[in-house]
């Protein structure tokens, strides 16, 4: 299998150097480019085939949120798809997390996360299999839940599609609570392949590009509220 190609975007050279060292130490990952601001990142991705972008938020000039918006909406050459964007953030920048997700980011990662969590983030986002590390997702979604409800881009009349089945709604609820496919499979005593089928149908029916966008919809439509406890499986 070809290595997952990663672009690093951060205005601090030492931060990029540290990420590059960790990523390039893995046989299935490689750094294919670096940028120090959002404008340079957009230009770099336009000419560099990459799979995942690790994007800082606060940078001079074009910040990470606007760069994410441009990257996810960019018209790339035929045969190329927009890379998944992982936003690097901290708990005290909740509003940036929400704005970045609204701009099209596929996930988020705490900047002080251990190296193994960052590596897992790159792999899981590339696979489209989870919303980054489940533990971070649970903590962060509960923390920014109220802001997801207040995000201007999320209209008050946001609704879930009527054709979602009861099981698909349960799977979406589990996704919103940060459960991985394996955890959902164990919860409902089914195979992971069955869960992947349910997740795929949820994404298709809700028009979500990935699990993060589906989770945002679950919050904005009121399926999940901040502080909710996952209900017992039926």
GROMACS .gro file of C-alpha atoms in nm:
model
  234
    1UNK     CA    1   0.000   0.000   0.000
    2UNK     CA    2   0.134   0.349  -0.080
    3UNK     CA    3   0.218   0.569   0.217
    4UNK     CA    4  -0.033   0.828   0.337
    5UNK     CA    5   0.095   1.164   0.212
    6UNK     CA    6   0.083   1.442   0.470
    7UNK     CA    7   0.124   1.820   0.443
    8UNK     CA    8   0.217   2.017   0.756
    9UNK     CA    9   0.089   2.373   0.802
   10UNK     CA   10   0.214   2.570   1.102
   11UNK     CA   11   0.389   2.904   1.137
   12UNK     CA   12   0.636   2.758   1.386
   13UNK     CA   13   0.921   2.579   1.214
   14UNK     CA   14   1.012   2.378   1.523
   15UNK     CA   15   0.656   2.245   1.547
   16UNK     CA   16   0.666   2.134   1.184
   17UNK     CA   17   1.008   1.975   1.237
   18UNK     CA   18   0.878   1.777   1.532
   19UNK     CA   19   0.573   1.655   1.342
   20UNK     CA   20   0.785   1.565   1.039
   21UNK     CA   21   1.024   1.361   1.252
   22UNK     CA   22   0.740   1.163   1.409
   23UNK     CA   23   0.547   1.110   1.083
   24UNK     CA   24   0.847   1.017   0.870
   25UNK     CA   25   0.948   0.755   1.128
   26UNK     CA   26   0.642   0.552   1.024
   27UNK     CA   27   0.666   0.320   0.721
   28UNK     CA   28   0.307   0.395   0.612
   29UNK     CA   29   0.325   0.775   0.641
   30UNK     CA   30   0.533   1.044   0.474
   31UNK     CA   31   0.549   1.423   0.480
   32UNK     CA   32   0.531   1.558   0.125
   33UNK     CA   33   0.528   1.929   0.199
   34UNK     CA   34   0.526   2.209   0.456
   35UNK     CA   35   0.377   2.558   0.469
   36UNK     CA   36   0.399   2.837   0.725
   37UNK     CA   37   0.063   3.005   0.656
   38UNK     CA   38  -0.274   2.934   0.503
   39UNK     CA   39  -0.213   3.101   0.167
   40UNK     CA   40   0.105   2.902   0.113
   41UNK     CA   41  -0.078   2.587   0.218
   42UNK     CA   42  -0.349   2.631  -0.045
   43UNK     CA   43  -0.087   2.693  -0.315
   44UNK     CA   44   0.114   2.390  -0.199
   45UNK     CA   45  -0.184   2.154  -0.207
   46UNK     CA   46  -0.282   2.275  -0.554
   47UNK     CA   47   0.049   2.146  -0.688
   48UNK     CA   48   0.111   1.857  -0.446
   49UNK     CA   49  -0.090   1.536  -0.436
   50UNK     CA   50  -0.157   1.473  -0.067
   51UNK     CA   51  -0.404   1.282   0.148
   52UNK     CA   52  -0.408   1.462   0.485
   53UNK     CA   53  -0.326   1.817   0.593
   54UNK     CA   54  -0.237   1.895   0.955
   55UNK     CA   55  -0.356   2.255   0.985
   56UNK     CA   56  -0.276   2.504   1.259
   57UNK     CA   57  -0.546   2.763   1.328
   58UNK     CA   58  -0.365   3.082   1.430
   59UNK     CA   59  -0.123   3.190   1.158
   60UNK     CA   60  -0.032   3.523   0.998
   61UNK     CA   61  -0.220   3.626   0.685
   62UNK     CA   62  -0.468   3.357   0.585
   63UNK     CA   63  -0.549   3.158   0.898
   64UNK     CA   64  -0.620   2.786   0.922
   65UNK     CA   65  -0.997   2.825   0.911
   66UNK     CA   66  -1.002   3.017   0.583
   67UNK     CA   67  -0.733   2.788   0.440
   68UNK     CA   68  -0.946   2.485   0.530
   69UNK     CA   69  -1.247   2.643   0.358
   70UNK     CA   70  -1.044   2.704   0.044
   71UNK     CA   71  -0.887   2.358   0.043
   72UNK     CA   72  -1.214   2.168   0.081
   73UNK     CA   73  -1.376   2.377  -0.194
   74UNK     CA   74  -1.080   2.382  -0.432
   75UNK     CA   75  -1.115   2.254  -0.787
   76UNK     CA   76  -0.827   2.010  -0.822
   77UNK     CA   77  -0.702   1.841  -1.140
   78UNK     CA   78  -0.907   1.545  -1.264
   79UNK     CA   79  -0.843   1.232  -1.064
   80UNK     CA   80  -0.746   1.418  -0.746
   81UNK     CA   81  -0.970   1.468  -0.444
   82UNK     CA   82  -0.942   1.731  -0.173
   83UNK     CA   83  -0.729   1.613   0.120
   84UNK     CA   84  -0.873   1.553   0.464
   85UNK     CA   85  -0.791   1.842   0.696
   86UNK     CA   86  -0.709   1.785   1.062
   87UNK     CA   87  -0.718   2.108   1.261
   88UNK     CA   88  -0.469   2.147   1.544
   89UNK     CA   89  -0.622   2.323   1.842
   90UNK     CA   90  -0.642   2.357   2.219
   91UNK     CA   91  -0.939   2.359   2.458
   92UNK     CA   92  -0.928   2.736   2.495
   93UNK     CA   93  -0.993   2.788   2.123
   94UNK     CA   94  -1.334   2.624   2.101
   95UNK     CA   95  -1.477   2.882   1.865
   96UNK     CA   96  -1.199   2.809   1.617
   97UNK     CA   97  -1.272   2.437   1.629
   98UNK     CA   98  -1.639   2.493   1.547
   99UNK     CA   99  -1.560   2.737   1.267
  100UNK     CA  100  -1.301   2.501   1.120
  101UNK     CA  101  -1.543   2.209   1.117
  102UNK     CA  102  -1.804   2.432   0.952
  103UNK     CA  103  -1.536   2.518   0.695
  104UNK     CA  104  -1.497   2.150   0.608
  105UNK     CA  105  -1.233   2.009   0.842
  106UNK     CA  106  -1.255   1.632   0.882
  107UNK     CA  107  -1.132   1.629   1.239
  108UNK     CA  108  -0.941   1.796   1.514
  109UNK     CA  109  -0.648   1.716   1.736
  110UNK     CA  110  -0.523   1.873   2.054
  111UNK     CA  111  -0.185   2.028   1.996
  112UNK     CA  112  -0.045   1.875   2.314
  113UNK     CA  113  -0.161   1.524   2.217
  114UNK     CA  114   0.103   1.250   2.246
  115UNK     CA  115   0.276   1.146   1.921
  116UNK     CA  116   0.089   0.816   1.899
  117UNK     CA  117  -0.245   1.002   1.908
  118UNK     CA  118  -0.134   1.231   1.628
  119UNK     CA  119  -0.029   0.931   1.417
  120UNK     CA  120  -0.362   0.762   1.487
  121UNK     CA  121  -0.540   1.081   1.384
  122UNK     CA  122  -0.370   1.087   1.046
  123UNK     CA  123  -0.445   0.720   0.981
  124UNK     CA  124  -0.807   0.725   1.093
  125UNK     CA  125  -0.896   1.041   0.905
  126UNK     CA  126  -0.734   0.905   0.591
  127UNK     CA  127  -0.934   0.583   0.628
  128UNK     CA  128  -1.255   0.777   0.699
  129UNK     CA  129  -1.311   0.527   0.977
  130UNK     CA  130  -1.342   0.748   1.286
  131UNK     CA  131  -1.356   1.108   1.404
  132UNK     CA  132  -0.995   1.102   1.523
  133UNK     CA  133  -0.909   0.937   1.855
  134UNK     CA  134  -1.235   0.849   2.027
  135UNK     CA  135  -1.125   0.972   2.371
  136UNK     CA  136  -1.038   1.318   2.240
  137UNK     CA  137  -1.358   1.330   2.038
  138UNK     CA  138  -1.573   1.257   2.342
  139UNK     CA  139  -1.406   1.525   2.553
  140UNK     CA  140  -1.392   1.789   2.284
  141UNK     CA  141  -1.744   1.741   2.146
  142UNK     CA  142  -1.892   1.772   2.493
  143UNK     CA  143  -1.686   2.087   2.543
  144UNK     CA  144  -1.785   2.256   2.216
  145UNK     CA  145  -2.138   2.116   2.189
  146UNK     CA  146  -2.309   2.443   2.286
  147UNK     CA  147  -2.107   2.626   2.021
  148UNK     CA  148  -2.208   2.375   1.756
  149UNK     CA  149  -2.570   2.463   1.833
  150UNK     CA  150  -2.488   2.834   1.809
  151UNK     CA  151  -2.280   2.819   1.490
  152UNK     CA  152  -2.438   3.066   1.242
  153UNK     CA  153  -2.394   2.823   0.952
  154UNK     CA  154  -2.616   2.573   1.131
  155UNK     CA  155  -2.969   2.695   1.066
  156UNK     CA  156  -3.224   2.644   1.348
  157UNK     CA  157  -3.445   2.436   1.118
  158UNK     CA  158  -3.170   2.178   1.059
  159UNK     CA  159  -3.335   1.835   1.050
  160UNK     CA  160  -3.228   1.477   1.008
  161UNK     CA  161  -3.351   1.300   0.695
  162UNK     CA  162  -3.682   1.120   0.739
  163UNK     CA  163  -3.551   0.805   0.570
  164UNK     CA  164  -3.295   0.722   0.840
  165UNK     CA  165  -3.391   0.389   0.994
  166UNK     CA  166  -3.407   0.344   1.374
  167UNK     CA  167  -3.077   0.152   1.367
  168UNK     CA  168  -2.912   0.420   1.153
  169UNK     CA  169  -3.024   0.683   1.406
  170UNK     CA  170  -2.871   0.472   1.684
  171UNK     CA  171  -2.546   0.442   1.490
  172UNK     CA  172  -2.540   0.818   1.430
  173UNK     CA  173  -2.595   0.877   1.800
  174UNK     CA  174  -2.302   0.646   1.879
  175UNK     CA  175  -2.087   0.832   1.626
  176UNK     CA  176  -2.179   1.161   1.793
  177UNK     CA  177  -2.060   1.020   2.125
  178UNK     CA  178  -1.723   0.936   1.970
  179UNK     CA  179  -1.757   0.558   1.948
  180UNK     CA  180  -1.539   0.379   1.695
  181UNK     CA  181  -1.676   0.123   1.452
  182UNK     CA  182  -1.543  -0.154   1.676
  183UNK     CA  183  -1.714  -0.011   1.982
  184UNK     CA  184  -2.042   0.029   1.793
  185UNK     CA  185  -2.016  -0.329   1.669
  186UNK     CA  186  -1.966  -0.457   2.025
  187UNK     CA  187  -2.256  -0.246   2.150
  188UNK     CA  188  -2.504  -0.393   1.902
  189UNK     CA  189  -2.339  -0.737   1.880
  190UNK     CA  190  -2.282  -0.716   1.506
  191UNK     CA  191  -1.975  -0.726   1.283
  192UNK     CA  192  -1.765  -0.421   1.203
  193UNK     CA  193  -1.854  -0.474   0.838
  194UNK     CA  194  -2.220  -0.431   0.928
  195UNK     CA  195  -2.140  -0.112   1.119
  196UNK     CA  196  -1.944   0.025   0.822
  197UNK     CA  197  -2.249  -0.040   0.604
  198UNK     CA  198  -2.471   0.151   0.848
  199UNK     CA  199  -2.220   0.437   0.870
  200UNK     CA  200  -2.200   0.455   0.490
  201UNK     CA  201  -2.579   0.477   0.465
  202UNK     CA  202  -2.590   0.747   0.733
  203UNK     CA  203  -2.332   0.953   0.544
  204UNK     CA  204  -2.515   0.906   0.214
  205UNK     CA  205  -2.860   0.990   0.349
  206UNK     CA  206  -2.741   1.296   0.542
  207UNK     CA  207  -2.520   1.418   0.257
  208UNK     CA  208  -2.221   1.422   0.492
  209UNK     CA  209  -1.872   1.408   0.345
  210UNK     CA  210  -1.738   1.224   0.648
  211UNK     CA  211  -1.815   1.128   1.007
  212UNK     CA  212  -1.730   1.471   1.146
  213UNK     CA  213  -1.992   1.639   0.930
  214UNK     CA  214  -2.247   1.377   1.032
  215UNK     CA  215  -2.168   1.438   1.400
  216UNK     CA  216  -2.212   1.813   1.354
  217UNK     CA  217  -2.553   1.744   1.199
  218UNK     CA  218  -2.646   1.522   1.495
  219UNK     CA  219  -2.573   1.811   1.732
  220UNK     CA  220  -2.733   2.087   1.527
  221UNK     CA  221  -3.046   1.879   1.462
  222UNK     CA  222  -3.082   1.804   1.832
  223UNK     CA  223  -3.030   1.426   1.817
  224UNK     CA  224  -2.751   1.472   2.073
  225UNK     CA  225  -2.718   1.743   2.335
  226UNK     CA  226  -2.402   1.843   2.525
  227UNK     CA  227  -2.380   1.640   2.842
  228UNK     CA  228  -2.602   1.359   2.712
  229UNK     CA  229  -2.526   1.006   2.822
  230UNK     CA  230  -2.543   0.740   2.554
  231UNK     CA  231  -2.864   0.542   2.597
  232UNK     CA  232  -2.862   0.165   2.647
  233UNK     CA  233  -2.861  -0.035   2.326
  234UNK     CA  234  -3.196  -0.175   2.227
   0.00000   0.00000   0.00000
